[in-house]
C-alpha positions as a printed Julia matrix, in Angstrom:
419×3 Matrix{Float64}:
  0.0    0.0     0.0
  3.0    2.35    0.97
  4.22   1.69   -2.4
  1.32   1.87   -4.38
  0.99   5.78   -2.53
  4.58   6.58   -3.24
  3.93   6.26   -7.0
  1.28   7.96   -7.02
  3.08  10.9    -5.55
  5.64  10.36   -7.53
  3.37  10.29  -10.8
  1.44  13.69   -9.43
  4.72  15.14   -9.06
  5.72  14.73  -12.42
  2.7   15.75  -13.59
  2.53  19.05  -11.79
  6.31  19.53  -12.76
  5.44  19.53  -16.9
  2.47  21.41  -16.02
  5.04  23.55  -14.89
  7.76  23.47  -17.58
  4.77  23.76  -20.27
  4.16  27.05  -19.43
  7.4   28.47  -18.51
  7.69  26.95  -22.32
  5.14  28.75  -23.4
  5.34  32.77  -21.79
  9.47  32.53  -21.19
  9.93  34.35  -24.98
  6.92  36.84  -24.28
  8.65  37.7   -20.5
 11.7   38.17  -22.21
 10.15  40.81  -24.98
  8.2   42.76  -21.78
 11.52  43.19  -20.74
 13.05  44.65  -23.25
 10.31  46.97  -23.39
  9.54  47.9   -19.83
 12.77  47.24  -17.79
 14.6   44.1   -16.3
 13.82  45.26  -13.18
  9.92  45.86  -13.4
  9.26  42.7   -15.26
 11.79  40.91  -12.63
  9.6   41.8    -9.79
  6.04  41.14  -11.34
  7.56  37.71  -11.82
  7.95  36.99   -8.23
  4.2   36.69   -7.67
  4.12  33.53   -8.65
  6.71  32.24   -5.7
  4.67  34.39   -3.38
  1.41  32.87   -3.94
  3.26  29.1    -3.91
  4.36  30.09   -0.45
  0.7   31.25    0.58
 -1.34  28.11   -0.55
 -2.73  25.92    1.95
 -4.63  23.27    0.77
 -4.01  21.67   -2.61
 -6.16  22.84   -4.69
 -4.61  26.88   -4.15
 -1.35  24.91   -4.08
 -2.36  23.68   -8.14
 -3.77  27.06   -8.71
  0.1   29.1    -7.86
  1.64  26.23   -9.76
  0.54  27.26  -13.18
  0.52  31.25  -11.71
  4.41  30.59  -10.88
  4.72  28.85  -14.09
  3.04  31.66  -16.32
  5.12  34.59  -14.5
  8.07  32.48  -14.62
  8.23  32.87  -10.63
 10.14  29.15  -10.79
 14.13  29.76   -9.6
 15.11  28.14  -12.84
 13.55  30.41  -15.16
 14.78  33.97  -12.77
 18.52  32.7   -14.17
 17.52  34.05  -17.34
 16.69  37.86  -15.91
 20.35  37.15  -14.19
 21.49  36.88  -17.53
 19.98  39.57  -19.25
 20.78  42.06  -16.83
 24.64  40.8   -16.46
 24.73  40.72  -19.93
 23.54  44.8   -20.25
 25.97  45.51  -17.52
 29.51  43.05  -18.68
 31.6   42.73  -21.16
 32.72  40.06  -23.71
 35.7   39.23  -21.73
 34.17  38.88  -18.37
 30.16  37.92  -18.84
 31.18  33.88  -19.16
 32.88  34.77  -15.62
 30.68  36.6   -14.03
 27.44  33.47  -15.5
 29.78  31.46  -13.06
 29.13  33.24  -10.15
 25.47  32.85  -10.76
 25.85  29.09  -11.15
 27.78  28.93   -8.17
 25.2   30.46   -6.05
 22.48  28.36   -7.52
 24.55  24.98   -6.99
 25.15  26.02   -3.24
 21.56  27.4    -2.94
 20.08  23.51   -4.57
 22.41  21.77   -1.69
 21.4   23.52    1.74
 17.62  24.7     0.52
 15.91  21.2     0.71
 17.26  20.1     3.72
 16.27  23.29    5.47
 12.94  22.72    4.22
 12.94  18.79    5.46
 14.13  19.98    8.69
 11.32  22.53    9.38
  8.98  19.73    7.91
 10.02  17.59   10.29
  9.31  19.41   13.71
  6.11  19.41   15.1
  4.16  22.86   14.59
  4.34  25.47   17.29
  1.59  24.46   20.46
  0.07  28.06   20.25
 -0.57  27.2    17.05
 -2.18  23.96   17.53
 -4.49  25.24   20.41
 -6.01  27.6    18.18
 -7.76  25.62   16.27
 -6.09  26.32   12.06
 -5.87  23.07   10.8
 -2.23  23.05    9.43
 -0.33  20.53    7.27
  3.74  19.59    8.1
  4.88  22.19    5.29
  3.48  25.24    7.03
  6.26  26.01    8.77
  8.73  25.2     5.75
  6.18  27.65    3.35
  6.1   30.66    5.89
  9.93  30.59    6.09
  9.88  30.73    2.34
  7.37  33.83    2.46
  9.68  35.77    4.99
 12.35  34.92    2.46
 10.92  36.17   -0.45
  9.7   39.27    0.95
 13.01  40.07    1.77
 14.36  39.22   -1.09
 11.7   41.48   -3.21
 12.61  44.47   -0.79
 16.31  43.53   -1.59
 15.35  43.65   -5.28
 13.49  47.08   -5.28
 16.06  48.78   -2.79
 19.37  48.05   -4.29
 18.84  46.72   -7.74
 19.25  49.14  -10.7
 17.77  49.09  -13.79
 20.27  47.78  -16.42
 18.19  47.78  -19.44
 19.89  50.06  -22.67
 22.11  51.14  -19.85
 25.69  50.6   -20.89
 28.91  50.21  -18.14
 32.06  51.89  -18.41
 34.03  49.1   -18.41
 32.04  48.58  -21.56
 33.0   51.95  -23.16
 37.01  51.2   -22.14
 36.68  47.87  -24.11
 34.95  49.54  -26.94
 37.95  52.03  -27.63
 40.6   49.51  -26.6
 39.15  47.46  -29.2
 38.9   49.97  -31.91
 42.25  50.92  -30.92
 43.38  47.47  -31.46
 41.83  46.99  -34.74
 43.3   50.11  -36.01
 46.92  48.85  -34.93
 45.89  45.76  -36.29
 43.98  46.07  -39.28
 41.39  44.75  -40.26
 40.3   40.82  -39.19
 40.92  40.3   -35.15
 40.48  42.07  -31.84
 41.73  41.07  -28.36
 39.72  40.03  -25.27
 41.11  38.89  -21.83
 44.53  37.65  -21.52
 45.62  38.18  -24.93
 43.01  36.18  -26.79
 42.42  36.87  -30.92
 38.66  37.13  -31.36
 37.26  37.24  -34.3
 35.05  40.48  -35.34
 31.74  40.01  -34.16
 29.58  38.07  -36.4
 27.0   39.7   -39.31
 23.37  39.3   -37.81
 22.52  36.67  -40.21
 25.06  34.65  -38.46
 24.21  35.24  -35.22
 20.67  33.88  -35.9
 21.7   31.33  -36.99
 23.76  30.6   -34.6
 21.06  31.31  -31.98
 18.78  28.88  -33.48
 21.41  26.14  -33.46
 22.21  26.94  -29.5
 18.61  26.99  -28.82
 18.21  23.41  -30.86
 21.06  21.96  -28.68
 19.95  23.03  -25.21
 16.62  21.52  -26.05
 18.32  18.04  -26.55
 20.7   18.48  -23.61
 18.34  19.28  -21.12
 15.78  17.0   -22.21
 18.34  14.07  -21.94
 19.77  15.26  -19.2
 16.84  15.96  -16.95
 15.57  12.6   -17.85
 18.23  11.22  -16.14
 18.08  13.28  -12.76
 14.38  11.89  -12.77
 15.77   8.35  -12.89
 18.94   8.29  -11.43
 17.46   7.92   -7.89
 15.0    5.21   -9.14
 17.79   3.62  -10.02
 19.53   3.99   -6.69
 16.18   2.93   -4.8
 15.27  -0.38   -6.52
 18.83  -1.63   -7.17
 20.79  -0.66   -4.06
 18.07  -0.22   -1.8
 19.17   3.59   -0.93
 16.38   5.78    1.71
 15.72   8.98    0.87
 19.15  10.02    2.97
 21.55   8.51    1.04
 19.73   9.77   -2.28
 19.7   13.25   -0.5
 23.23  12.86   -0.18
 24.33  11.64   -3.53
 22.82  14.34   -5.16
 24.11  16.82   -3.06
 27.12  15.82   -3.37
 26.79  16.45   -6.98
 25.86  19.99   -6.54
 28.2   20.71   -4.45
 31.25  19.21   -6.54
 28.98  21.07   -9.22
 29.52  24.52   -7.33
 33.31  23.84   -6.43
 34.24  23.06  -10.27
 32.41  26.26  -11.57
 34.61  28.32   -8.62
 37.82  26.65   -9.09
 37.51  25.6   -13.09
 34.44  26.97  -15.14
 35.23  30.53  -13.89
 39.25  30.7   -14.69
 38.74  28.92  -17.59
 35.82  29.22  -20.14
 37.14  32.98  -21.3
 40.64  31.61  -22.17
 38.89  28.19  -23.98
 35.83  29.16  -25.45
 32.13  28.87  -24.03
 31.34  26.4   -27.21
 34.12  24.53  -25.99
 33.47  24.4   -22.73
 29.84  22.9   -23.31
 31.02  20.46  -25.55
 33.41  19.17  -22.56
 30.31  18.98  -20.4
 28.31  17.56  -23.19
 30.96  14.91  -23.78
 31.12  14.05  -19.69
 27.47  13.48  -19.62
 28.09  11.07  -22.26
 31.11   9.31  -19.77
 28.84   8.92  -17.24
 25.29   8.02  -18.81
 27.86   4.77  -19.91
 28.7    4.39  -16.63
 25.33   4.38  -15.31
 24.24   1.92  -17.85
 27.14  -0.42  -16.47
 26.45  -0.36  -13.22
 22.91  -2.31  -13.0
 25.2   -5.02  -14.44
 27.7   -5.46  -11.64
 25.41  -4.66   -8.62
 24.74  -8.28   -7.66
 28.24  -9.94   -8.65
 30.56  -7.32   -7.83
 28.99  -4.44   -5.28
 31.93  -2.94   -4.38
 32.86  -2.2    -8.62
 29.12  -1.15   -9.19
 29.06   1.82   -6.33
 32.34   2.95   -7.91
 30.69   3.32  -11.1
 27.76   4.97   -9.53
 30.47   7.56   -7.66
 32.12   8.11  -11.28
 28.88   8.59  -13.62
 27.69  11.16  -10.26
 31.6   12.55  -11.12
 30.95  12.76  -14.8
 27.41  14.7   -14.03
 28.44  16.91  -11.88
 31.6   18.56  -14.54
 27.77  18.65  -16.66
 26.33  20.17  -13.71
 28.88  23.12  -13.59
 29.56  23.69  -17.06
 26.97  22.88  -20.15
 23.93  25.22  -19.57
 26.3   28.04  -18.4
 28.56  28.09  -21.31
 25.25  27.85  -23.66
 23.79  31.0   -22.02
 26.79  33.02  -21.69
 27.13  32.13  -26.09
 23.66  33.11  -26.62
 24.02  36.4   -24.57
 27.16  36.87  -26.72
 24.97  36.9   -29.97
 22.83  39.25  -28.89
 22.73  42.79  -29.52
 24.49  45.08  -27.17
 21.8   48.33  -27.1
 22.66  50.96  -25.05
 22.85  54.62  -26.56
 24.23  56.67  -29.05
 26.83  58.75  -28.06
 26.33  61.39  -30.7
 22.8   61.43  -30.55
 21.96  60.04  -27.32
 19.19  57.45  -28.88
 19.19  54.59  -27.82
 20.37  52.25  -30.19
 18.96  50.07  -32.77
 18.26  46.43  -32.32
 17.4   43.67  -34.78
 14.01  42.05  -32.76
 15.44  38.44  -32.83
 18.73  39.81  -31.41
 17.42  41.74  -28.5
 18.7   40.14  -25.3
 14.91  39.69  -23.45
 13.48  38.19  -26.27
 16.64  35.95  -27.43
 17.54  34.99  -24.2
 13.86  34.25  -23.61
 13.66  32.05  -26.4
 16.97  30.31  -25.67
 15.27  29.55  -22.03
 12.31  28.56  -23.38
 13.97  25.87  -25.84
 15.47  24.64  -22.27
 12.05  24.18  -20.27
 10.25  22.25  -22.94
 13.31  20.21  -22.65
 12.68  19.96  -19.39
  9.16  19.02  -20.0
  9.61  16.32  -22.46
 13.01  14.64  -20.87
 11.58  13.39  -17.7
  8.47  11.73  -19.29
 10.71   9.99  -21.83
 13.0    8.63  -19.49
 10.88   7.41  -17.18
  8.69   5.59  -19.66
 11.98   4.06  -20.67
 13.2    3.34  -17.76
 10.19   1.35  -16.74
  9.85  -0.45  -19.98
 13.63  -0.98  -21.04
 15.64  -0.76  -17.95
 17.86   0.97  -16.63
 21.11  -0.22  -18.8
 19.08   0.19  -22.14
 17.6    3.65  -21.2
 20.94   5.16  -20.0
 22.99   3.56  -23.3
 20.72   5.12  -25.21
 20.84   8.46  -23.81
 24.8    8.1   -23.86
 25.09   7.79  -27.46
 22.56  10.71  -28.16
 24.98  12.75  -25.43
 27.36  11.97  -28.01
 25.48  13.02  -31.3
 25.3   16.18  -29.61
 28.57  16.63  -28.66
 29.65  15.92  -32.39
 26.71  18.7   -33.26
 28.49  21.18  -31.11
 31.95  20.81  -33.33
 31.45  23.53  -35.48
 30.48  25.75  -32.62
 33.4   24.9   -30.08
 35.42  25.71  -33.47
 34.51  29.01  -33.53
 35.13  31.84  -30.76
 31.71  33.12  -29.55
 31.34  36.93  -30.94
């Protein structure tokens, strides 16, 4: 009976989750155009409605009802990256935005680790007597869902205090790399420009080409996340019905990941994806997710005959996933921000400037997102329906050697600096 309940929840949760993703989907391109139009920052904060109201809902049916309102505001934590990234994007610089990205990831990797087991430990303690003698008729997660509402407010009053408004506002670190950059081109001639630490950089690409090259990034972080969040979906089924793992020691493998995750974006992803390349870069994190889906699809093989090999495999393919972790969807956003259209003003004039529509960072960005959450949508579903019909070995193989079509996709655009 316990079982027959836990699927359940675990099929509702799903459910609720693509609900979710559909409509994030759906509004993230339209979000990103407001944006452009109104502000980062006012379209940033009407978002957050949607996290308020999930914090407010008490039964389930108001709990449903702030799903799909979080989901059409794009109040979800996943979707607020891509504000991060529009506004770091108005406010950096070629040479530093892929750094700067990092910082964000960090934060979200250390945020993913200590968040849910804050929330299982107010879950866990019995609600406040005065509480109780009154009468309200409270479920576990009260306590856990007024923290969160103290949170956010603070966070919203954070927001509206101290946050500027970055949209069409240029920095002047921007302006210095503008005129070193002329300057260097002039010295030069005509063909290459410098960024950080004395890398050649091709001029910046013809707007045709950056289209293109948008639609391409967009195409790929559709098929990475949807193979890839198929496989977070799984990869603790696979833990609970082949090594008999509690909820603990599933908490604890994945955050371990996320915190490996958040230590390799510090210590690696951050020094490194300026100097390499963002297409690079993803095509590294691409090509570990491959390493370790094969290692995952090995390991159902050994558990009974040879334990001790098959939790080794398990620690490498949660390894392999966690260099994925810190470095593919970064290094795909900071190369789509790259494409975009820079706005700001004209100096002479003191316009702001012109922007093709598809190149606009809101919109693009929004777009590129987008591609990402109906990846999200799809992936899960997939992979579990696999997973139960194929197994385990069969559904990770699989999703190895399409982790490895991609990476061969992504040649021609690790070839290429991002411009």
């Amino acid at each position: 009976m316990g079982q027959y309940i836990d699927k359940r929840l675990q099929g509702l949760e799903i459910t609720v989750t693509r609900l979710v993703r559909t409509l994030q989907f759906l509004v993230s391109p339209k979000i990103g155009s407001l944006s452009d139009k109104y502000g980062r920052k006012r379209v940033l904060l009407i978002t957050m409605i949607g996290n308020i109201l999930s914090a407010m809902s008490t039964t389930f049916a108001s709990y449903m009802v702030s799903r799909v309102i979080g989901g059409l505001s794009e109040g979800n934590v996943q979707l607020s990256i891509r504000f991060d990234s529009a506004i770091l994007s108005d406010v950096t610089t070629v040479t530093n935005r892929s750094k700067t990205l990092a910082h964000v990831g960090i934060a979200f990797a250390i945020c993913f680790c200590i968040g849910p087991p804050i929330g299982a430990y107010f879950a866990s303690r019995p609600l406040p007597h005065s509480i109780n003698s009154r009468g309200l008729e409270l479920n576990i997660y009260a306590v856990p869902a007024f923290l969160s509402l103290v949170l956010l407010v603070v966070e919203i009053l954070f927001l509206m205090t101290f946050l500027p408004e970055t949209r069409g506002r240029g920095s002047a670190e921007k302006e210095q790399s503008s005129t070193a950059t002329s300057s260097n081109n002039h010295i030069r001639g005509k063909g290459s420009s410098t960024i950080g630490d004395g890398i050649s950089q091709p001029p910046k690409a013809s707007v045709e080409e950056r289209i293109i090259t948008l639609k391409t990034l967009r195409w790929q972080h559709f098929l990475f996340l949807g193979i890839f969040s198929g496989m977070e979906y799984t990869l603790t089924f696979l833990t609970f019905d082949l090594l008999d793992w509690n909820n603990r020691q599933n908490g604890m493998l994945i955050g371990s990941i996320g915190i490996l995750s958040a230590l390799l974006q510090g210590g690696y992803v951050r020094r490194s994806m300026s100097k390499i390349g963002e297409g690079v870069m993803a095509r590294r994190g691409v090509s570990s997710c491959a390493l370790g889906l094969t290692l995952l699809s090995i390991f159902p093989i050994y558990v009974s005959v040879r334990p001790a090999l098959a939790v080794k495999l398990l620690q490498g393919g949660a390894i392999c996933l966690a260099f994925t972790s810190a470095t593919v969807v970064n290094a795909l956003t900071a190369y789509a921000s790259l494409q975009c259209d820079e706005g700001g003003f004209d100096d002479v004039t003191g316009k702001p400037k012109e922007e093709h529509p598809q190149l606009a960072k809101g919109r693009a960005l929004g777009q590129f997102r987008s591609s990402g959450q109906l990846g999200r949508a799809v992936g899960p579903l997939l992979a579990c329906a696999s997973y139960w019909t194929f197994g385990p070995s069969v559904t990770y193989a699989v999703s190895a050697l399409a982790m490895l079509a991609i990476s061969a996709n992504m040649r021609p655009i690790a070839a290429k600096r991002s411009s």
